[in-house]
Tab-separated table of N, CA and C in Angstrom:
chain	number	residue	atom	x	y	z
A	1	MET	N	26.017	-56.388	-43.231
A	1	MET	CA	26.244	-54.974	-42.988
A	1	MET	C	25.669	-54.547	-41.640
A	2	ILE	N	24.445	-54.996	-41.330
A	2	ILE	CA	23.832	-54.638	-40.056
A	2	ILE	C	24.646	-55.223	-38.909
A	3	GLY	N	25.057	-56.481	-39.075
A	3	GLY	CA	25.828	-57.150	-38.039
A	3	GLY	C	27.140	-56.447	-37.752
A	4	HIS	N	27.803	-56.021	-38.826
A	4	HIS	CA	29.073	-55.296	-38.664
A	4	HIS	C	28.850	-54.001	-37.881
A	5	LYS	N	27.762	-53.310	-38.185
A	5	LYS	CA	27.462	-52.050	-37.503
A	5	LYS	C	27.135	-52.283	-36.030
A	6	ILE	N	26.386	-53.356	-35.745
A	6	ILE	CA	26.067	-53.670	-34.351
A	6	ILE	C	27.353	-53.951	-33.577
A	7	ALA	N	28.248	-54.743	-34.180
A	7	ALA	CA	29.519	-55.059	-33.522
A	7	ALA	C	30.339	-53.790	-33.291
A	8	GLN	N	30.375	-52.919	-34.292
A	8	GLN	CA	31.132	-51.673	-34.178
A	8	GLN	C	30.577	-50.795	-33.061
A	9	LEU	N	29.272	-50.643	-33.015
A	9	LEU	CA	28.645	-49.824	-31.974
A	9	LEU	C	28.864	-50.428	-30.586
A	10	ARG	N	28.743	-51.749	-30.500
A	10	ARG	CA	28.941	-52.419	-29.210
A	10	ARG	C	30.368	-52.218	-28.710
A	11	ARG	N	31.327	-52.439	-29.598
A	11	ARG	CA	32.733	-52.286	-29.193
A	11	ARG	C	33.053	-50.846	-28.812
A	12	SER	N	32.533	-49.893	-29.580
A	12	SER	CA	32.829	-48.492	-29.272
A	12	SER	C	32.185	-48.062	-27.953
A	13	SER	N	31.155	-48.794	-27.527
A	13	SER	CA	30.509	-48.509	-26.243
A	13	SER	C	31.195	-49.243	-25.101
A	14	GLY	N	32.181	-50.076	-25.431
A	14	GLY	CA	32.885	-50.833	-24.401
A	14	GLY	C	32.044	-51.935	-23.785
A	15	MET	N	31.101	-52.446	-24.561
A	15	MET	CA	30.169	-53.437	-24.062
A	15	MET	C	30.531	-54.828	-24.600
A	16	SER	N	30.371	-55.837	-23.782
A	16	SER	CA	30.573	-57.214	-24.249
A	16	SER	C	29.282	-57.705	-24.907
A	17	GLN	N	29.388	-58.813	-25.637
A	17	GLN	CA	28.186	-59.404	-26.223
A	17	GLN	C	27.200	-59.798	-25.127
A	18	ALA	N	27.727	-60.306	-24.022
A	18	ALA	CA	26.861	-60.715	-22.905
A	18	ALA	C	26.128	-59.518	-22.303
A	19	GLU	N	26.819	-58.384	-22.168
A	19	GLU	CA	26.182	-57.181	-21.625
A	19	GLU	C	25.082	-56.676	-22.548
A	20	LEU	N	25.386	-56.644	-23.854
A	20	LEU	CA	24.369	-56.194	-24.812
A	20	LEU	C	23.188	-57.149	-24.811
A	21	ALA	N	23.467	-58.443	-24.774
A	21	ALA	CA	22.392	-59.444	-24.750
A	21	ALA	C	21.491	-59.241	-23.537
A	22	SER	N	22.097	-58.961	-22.401
A	22	SER	CA	21.326	-58.739	-21.179
A	22	SER	C	20.399	-57.539	-21.329
A	23	ARG	N	20.895	-56.481	-21.919
A	23	ARG	CA	20.074	-55.266	-22.102
A	23	ARG	C	18.952	-55.486	-23.107
A	24	LEU	N	19.183	-56.402	-24.076
A	24	LEU	CA	18.169	-56.688	-25.096
A	24	LEU	C	17.244	-57.839	-24.690
A	25	HIS	N	17.572	-58.494	-23.563
A	25	HIS	CA	16.802	-59.653	-23.092
A	25	HIS	C	16.834	-60.793	-24.107
A	26	ILE	N	18.034	-61.036	-24.661
A	26	ILE	CA	18.259	-62.147	-25.580
A	26	ILE	C	19.539	-62.861	-25.147
A	27	SER	N	19.866	-63.948	-25.799
A	27	SER	CA	21.073	-64.691	-25.429
A	27	SER	C	22.314	-64.078	-26.079
A	28	PRO	N	23.476	-64.242	-25.457
A	28	PRO	CA	24.724	-63.758	-26.066
A	28	PRO	C	24.982	-64.389	-27.433
A	29	SER	N	24.567	-65.648	-27.604
A	29	SER	CA	24.780	-66.281	-28.917
A	29	SER	C	23.952	-65.609	-30.004
A	30	THR	N	22.780	-65.087	-29.647
A	30	THR	CA	21.963	-64.356	-30.632
A	30	THR	C	22.676	-63.076	-31.050
A	31	VAL	N	23.263	-62.367	-30.094
A	31	VAL	CA	24.038	-61.166	-30.433
A	31	VAL	C	25.177	-61.557	-31.375
A	32	GLY	N	25.862	-62.664	-31.065
A	32	GLY	CA	26.941	-63.139	-31.924
A	32	GLY	C	26.459	-63.449	-33.331
A	33	MET	N	25.275	-64.072	-33.437
A	33	MET	CA	24.719	-64.378	-34.762
A	33	MET	C	24.368	-63.100	-35.522
A	34	TYR	N	23.841	-62.086	-34.819
A	34	TYR	CA	23.572	-60.800	-35.466
A	34	TYR	C	24.875	-60.242	-36.040
A	35	GLU	N	25.908	-60.227	-35.209
A	35	GLU	CA	27.177	-59.622	-35.611
A	35	GLU	C	27.856	-60.386	-36.742
A	36	GLN	N	27.638	-61.691	-36.820
A	36	GLN	CA	28.232	-62.501	-37.878
A	36	GLN	C	27.374	-62.533	-39.141
A	37	GLY	N	26.196	-61.912	-39.078
A	37	GLY	CA	25.311	-61.892	-40.238
A	37	GLY	C	24.571	-63.204	-40.446
A	38	ARG	N	24.542	-64.061	-39.436
A	38	ARG	CA	23.841	-65.336	-39.552
A	38	ARG	C	22.377	-65.220	-39.160
A	39	ARG	N	22.016	-64.085	-38.597
A	39	ARG	CA	20.632	-63.826	-38.172
A	39	ARG	C	20.401	-62.326	-38.233
A	40	GLU	N	19.171	-61.922	-38.592
A	40	GLU	CA	18.826	-60.503	-38.669
A	40	GLU	C	17.975	-60.116	-37.452
A	41	PRO	N	18.271	-58.971	-36.845
A	41	PRO	CA	17.450	-58.526	-35.710
A	41	PRO	C	16.059	-58.095	-36.166
A	42	SER	N	15.089	-58.278	-35.282
A	42	SER	CA	13.722	-57.830	-35.566
A	42	SER	C	13.669	-56.304	-35.529
A	43	ILE	N	12.556	-55.764	-35.965
A	43	ILE	CA	12.361	-54.313	-35.926
A	43	ILE	C	12.424	-53.826	-34.477
A	44	GLU	N	11.806	-54.574	-33.579
A	44	GLU	CA	11.813	-54.196	-32.168
A	44	GLU	C	13.236	-54.164	-31.621
A	45	THR	N	14.046	-55.149	-32.037
A	45	THR	CA	15.436	-55.199	-31.584
A	45	THR	C	16.233	-54.041	-32.163
A	46	LEU	N	15.981	-53.691	-33.425
A	46	LEU	CA	16.671	-52.545	-34.031
A	46	LEU	C	16.348	-51.258	-33.283
A	47	VAL	N	15.093	-51.092	-32.899
A	47	VAL	CA	14.694	-49.898	-32.145
A	47	VAL	C	15.385	-49.899	-30.778
A	48	ALA	N	15.410	-51.058	-30.125
A	48	ALA	CA	16.084	-51.151	-28.822
A	48	ALA	C	17.573	-50.840	-28.955
A	49	LEU	N	18.208	-51.356	-30.005
A	49	LEU	CA	19.627	-51.068	-30.244
A	49	LEU	C	19.854	-49.572	-30.444
A	50	SER	N	18.942	-48.934	-31.182
A	50	SER	CA	19.102	-47.493	-31.425
A	50	SER	C	19.052	-46.710	-30.124
A	51	HIS	N	18.196	-47.141	-29.198
A	51	HIS	CA	18.114	-46.470	-27.895
A	51	HIS	C	19.348	-46.745	-27.047
A	52	ILE	N	19.816	-47.972	-27.060
A	52	ILE	CA	20.988	-48.340	-26.268
A	52	ILE	C	22.219	-47.562	-26.713
A	53	PHE	N	22.416	-47.467	-28.048
A	53	PHE	CA	23.624	-46.832	-28.571
A	53	PHE	C	23.454	-45.342	-28.855
A	54	GLY	N	22.226	-44.826	-28.749
A	54	GLY	CA	22.005	-43.401	-28.972
A	54	GLY	C	22.170	-42.982	-30.416
A	55	VAL	N	21.733	-43.854	-31.332
A	55	VAL	CA	21.792	-43.552	-32.762
A	55	VAL	C	20.431	-43.846	-33.368
A	56	THR	N	20.242	-43.477	-34.602
A	56	THR	CA	18.996	-43.773	-35.291
A	56	THR	C	19.018	-45.209	-35.794
A	57	VAL	N	17.838	-45.763	-36.056
A	57	VAL	CA	17.741	-47.088	-36.670
A	57	VAL	C	18.408	-47.047	-38.038
A	58	ASP	N	18.252	-45.934	-38.735
A	58	ASP	CA	18.875	-45.763	-40.048
A	58	ASP	C	20.390	-45.945	-39.971
A	59	ALA	N	21.001	-45.443	-38.929
A	59	ALA	CA	22.453	-45.574	-38.779
A	59	ALA	C	22.857	-47.037	-38.647
A	60	ILE	N	22.039	-47.826	-37.990
A	60	ILE	CA	22.334	-49.245	-37.825
A	60	ILE	C	22.096	-49.994	-39.129
A	61	VAL	N	20.985	-49.710	-39.771
A	61	VAL	CA	20.606	-50.440	-40.982
A	61	VAL	C	21.470	-50.059	-42.176
A	62	SER	N	21.715	-48.756	-42.358
A	62	SER	CA	22.475	-48.320	-43.534
A	62	SER	C	23.972	-48.399	-43.306
A	63	GLY	N	24.387	-48.332	-42.063
A	63	GLY	CA	25.810	-48.394	-41.760
A	63	GLY	C	26.551	-47.108	-42.030
A	64	GLY	N	25.862	-46.098	-42.522
A	64	GLY	CA	26.511	-44.835	-42.834
A	64	GLY	C	26.529	-43.882	-41.663
A	65	ALA	N	27.309	-42.844	-41.815
A	65	ALA	CA	27.422	-41.841	-40.760
A	65	ALA	C	26.254	-40.869	-40.778
A	66	SER	N	25.453	-40.875	-41.859
A	66	SER	CA	24.379	-39.888	-41.976
A	66	SER	C	23.345	-40.017	-40.874
A	67	GLY	N	23.135	-41.219	-40.362
A	67	GLY	CA	22.142	-41.415	-39.321
A	67	GLY	C	22.733	-41.443	-37.934
A	68	MET	N	23.967	-41.016	-37.803
A	68	MET	CA	24.643	-41.126	-36.520
A	68	MET	C	24.378	-39.930	-35.611
A	69	LEU	N	23.230	-39.349	-35.743
A	69	LEU	CA	22.862	-38.250	-34.864
A	69	LEU	C	22.457	-38.805	-33.516
A	70	PRO	N	22.855	-38.174	-32.445
A	70	PRO	CA	22.427	-38.661	-31.133
A	70	PRO	C	20.918	-38.624	-31.017
A	71	VAL	N	20.356	-39.629	-30.404
A	71	VAL	CA	18.908	-39.694	-30.232
A	71	VAL	C	18.413	-38.502	-29.440
A	72	ALA	N	19.188	-38.042	-28.465
A	72	ALA	CA	18.780	-36.899	-27.647
A	72	ALA	C	18.538	-35.671	-28.517
A	73	ALA	N	19.355	-35.464	-29.539
A	73	ALA	CA	19.168	-34.323	-30.431
A	73	ALA	C	17.882	-34.479	-31.230
A	74	GLU	N	17.568	-35.698	-31.629
A	74	GLU	CA	16.355	-35.935	-32.402
A	74	GLU	C	15.101	-35.755	-31.562
A	75	LYS	N	15.190	-36.022	-30.276
A	75	LYS	CA	14.017	-35.901	-29.421
A	75	LYS	C	13.557	-34.460	-29.290
A	76	SER	N	14.413	-33.513	-29.634
A	76	SER	CA	13.997	-32.121	-29.574
A	76	SER	C	13.048	-31.782	-30.717
A	77	GLN	N	13.010	-32.643	-31.725
A	77	GLN	CA	12.096	-32.464	-32.849
A	77	GLN	C	10.982	-33.490	-32.709
A	78	VAL	N	9.756	-33.036	-32.728
A	78	VAL	CA	8.630	-33.945	-32.594
A	78	VAL	C	8.301	-34.506	-33.965
A	79	LEU	N	8.345	-35.833	-34.087
A	79	LEU	CA	8.024	-36.484	-35.358
A	79	LEU	C	6.811	-37.381	-35.171
A	80	ARG	N	6.102	-37.581	-36.242
A	80	ARG	CA	4.952	-38.482	-36.221
A	80	ARG	C	5.438	-39.892	-35.923
A	81	ILE	N	4.752	-40.600	-35.073
A	81	ILE	CA	5.111	-41.975	-34.752
A	81	ILE	C	4.574	-42.878	-35.852
A	82	LEU	N	5.458	-43.697	-36.405
A	82	LEU	CA	5.057	-44.612	-37.463
A	82	LEU	C	4.411	-45.846	-36.860
A	83	THR	N	3.423	-46.380	-37.566
A	83	THR	CA	2.846	-47.642	-37.132
A	83	THR	C	3.867	-48.740	-37.417
A	84	ARG	N	3.654	-49.876	-36.837
A	84	ARG	CA	4.559	-51.014	-37.047
A	84	ARG	C	4.660	-51.355	-38.537
A	85	GLU	N	3.536	-51.318	-39.235
A	85	GLU	CA	3.514	-51.642	-40.657
A	85	GLU	C	4.284	-50.596	-41.469
A	86	GLU	N	4.105	-49.319	-41.142
A	86	GLU	CA	4.829	-48.258	-41.841
A	86	GLU	C	6.334	-48.399	-41.631
A	87	LEU	N	6.733	-48.714	-40.401
A	87	LEU	CA	8.147	-48.887	-40.104
A	87	LEU	C	8.721	-50.075	-40.877
A	88	ALA	N	7.966	-51.163	-40.945
A	88	ALA	CA	8.425	-52.345	-41.676
A	88	ALA	C	8.617	-52.020	-43.155
A	89	VAL	N	7.668	-51.302	-43.753
A	89	VAL	CA	7.790	-50.920	-45.162
A	89	VAL	C	8.974	-49.984	-45.354
A	90	TRP	N	9.132	-49.024	-44.456
A	90	TRP	CA	10.236	-48.068	-44.565
A	90	TRP	C	11.580	-48.787	-44.495
A	91	LEU	N	11.718	-49.726	-43.544
A	91	LEU	CA	12.973	-50.461	-43.417
A	91	LEU	C	13.233	-51.332	-44.637
A	92	LEU	N	12.182	-51.954	-45.170
A	92	LEU	CA	12.335	-52.767	-46.377
A	92	LEU	C	12.791	-51.905	-47.546
A	93	MET	N	12.186	-50.730	-47.705
A	93	MET	CA	12.586	-49.816	-48.780
A	93	MET	C	14.038	-49.378	-48.597
A	94	LEU	N	14.436	-49.130	-47.352
A	94	LEU	CA	15.799	-48.733	-47.066
A	94	LEU	C	16.767	-49.852	-47.426
A	95	LEU	N	16.426	-51.073	-47.067
A	95	LEU	CA	17.282	-52.216	-47.383
A	95	LEU	C	17.370	-52.455	-48.886
A	96	LEU	N	16.285	-52.158	-49.597
A	96	LEU	CA	16.272	-52.322	-51.049
A	96	LEU	C	16.826	-51.098	-51.770
A	97	ASP	N	17.224	-50.089	-50.984
A	97	ASP	CA	17.795	-48.853	-51.514
A	97	ASP	C	16.837	-48.118	-52.429
A	98	ARG	N	15.564	-48.064	-52.005
A	98	ARG	CA	14.549	-47.321	-52.747
A	98	ARG	C	13.984	-46.249	-51.830
A	99	PRO	N	13.675	-45.088	-52.359
A	99	PRO	CA	13.088	-44.046	-51.503
A	99	PRO	C	11.688	-44.444	-51.048
A	100	ALA	N	11.368	-44.089	-49.830
A	100	ALA	CA	10.030	-44.353	-49.299
A	100	ALA	C	9.022	-43.489	-50.031
A	101	GLN	N	7.795	-43.955	-50.112
A	101	GLN	CA	6.739	-43.193	-50.747
A	101	GLN	C	6.476	-41.932	-49.932
A	102	PRO	N	6.057	-40.842	-50.576
A	102	PRO	CA	5.844	-39.579	-49.850
A	102	PRO	C	4.929	-39.726	-48.641
A	103	GLU	N	3.888	-40.563	-48.734
A	103	GLU	CA	2.984	-40.701	-47.596
A	103	GLU	C	3.631	-41.425	-46.421
A	104	MET	N	4.794	-42.041	-46.632
A	104	MET	CA	5.498	-42.746	-45.571
A	104	MET	C	6.435	-41.825	-44.798
A	105	ARG	N	6.719	-40.661	-45.347
A	105	ARG	CA	7.636	-39.746	-44.686
A	105	ARG	C	6.909	-38.972	-43.589
A	106	PRO	N	7.505	-38.889	-42.398
A	106	PRO	CA	6.862	-38.127	-41.323
A	106	PRO	C	6.698	-36.668	-41.692
A	107	ASP	N	5.566	-36.099	-41.310
A	107	ASP	CA	5.275	-34.699	-41.543
A	107	ASP	C	5.448	-33.957	-40.227
A	108	PRO	N	6.571	-33.213	-40.056
A	108	PRO	CA	6.808	-32.525	-38.776
A	108	PRO	C	5.673	-31.585	-38.374
A	109	GLN	N	5.053	-30.893	-39.322
A	109	GLN	CA	3.975	-29.958	-38.980
A	109	GLN	C	2.778	-30.712	-38.411
A	110	GLN	N	2.466	-31.870	-39.002
A	110	GLN	CA	1.360	-32.669	-38.514
A	110	GLN	C	1.636	-33.139	-37.084
A	111	SER	N	2.883	-33.525	-36.805
A	111	SER	CA	3.242	-33.998	-35.477
A	111	SER	C	3.127	-32.894	-34.446
A	112	LEU	N	3.527	-31.696	-34.823
A	112	LEU	CA	3.452	-30.571	-33.890
A	112	LEU	C	2.015	-30.262	-33.535
A	113	ASN	N	1.101	-30.441	-34.494
A	113	ASN	CA	-0.305	-30.174	-34.250
A	113	ASN	C	-0.940	-31.245	-33.381
A	114	GLN	N	-0.367	-32.471	-33.381
A	114	GLN	CA	-0.926	-33.552	-32.590
A	114	GLN	C	-0.584	-33.418	-31.115
A	115	GLY	N	0.598	-32.869	-30.803
A	115	GLY	CA	1.057	-32.804	-29.416
A	115	GLY	C	0.560	-31.599	-28.758
């Protein structure tokens, strides 16, 4: 599912596998393996893909349109930055189709007070 979404986003951006690989600093064959579902991208790669395509990580992982908000629109809202461990747990819960625990959800008010 993730691979299909990466391929769809890449094609809709008019980008070749080689171009995407160059932007991600990986080999074109790795991009091909992601798209074929033979390899899963790391969390860091998912974040990089979200920036390249201007979508949320959720949009890539879930494949749904719900996360297809432009990143620029999201940047207008200040959210708490998740630690690497929190992000890993959140992505695992998303892949397992379970809701994240309440303490894992960003608190917009807390983020506004931090900045």
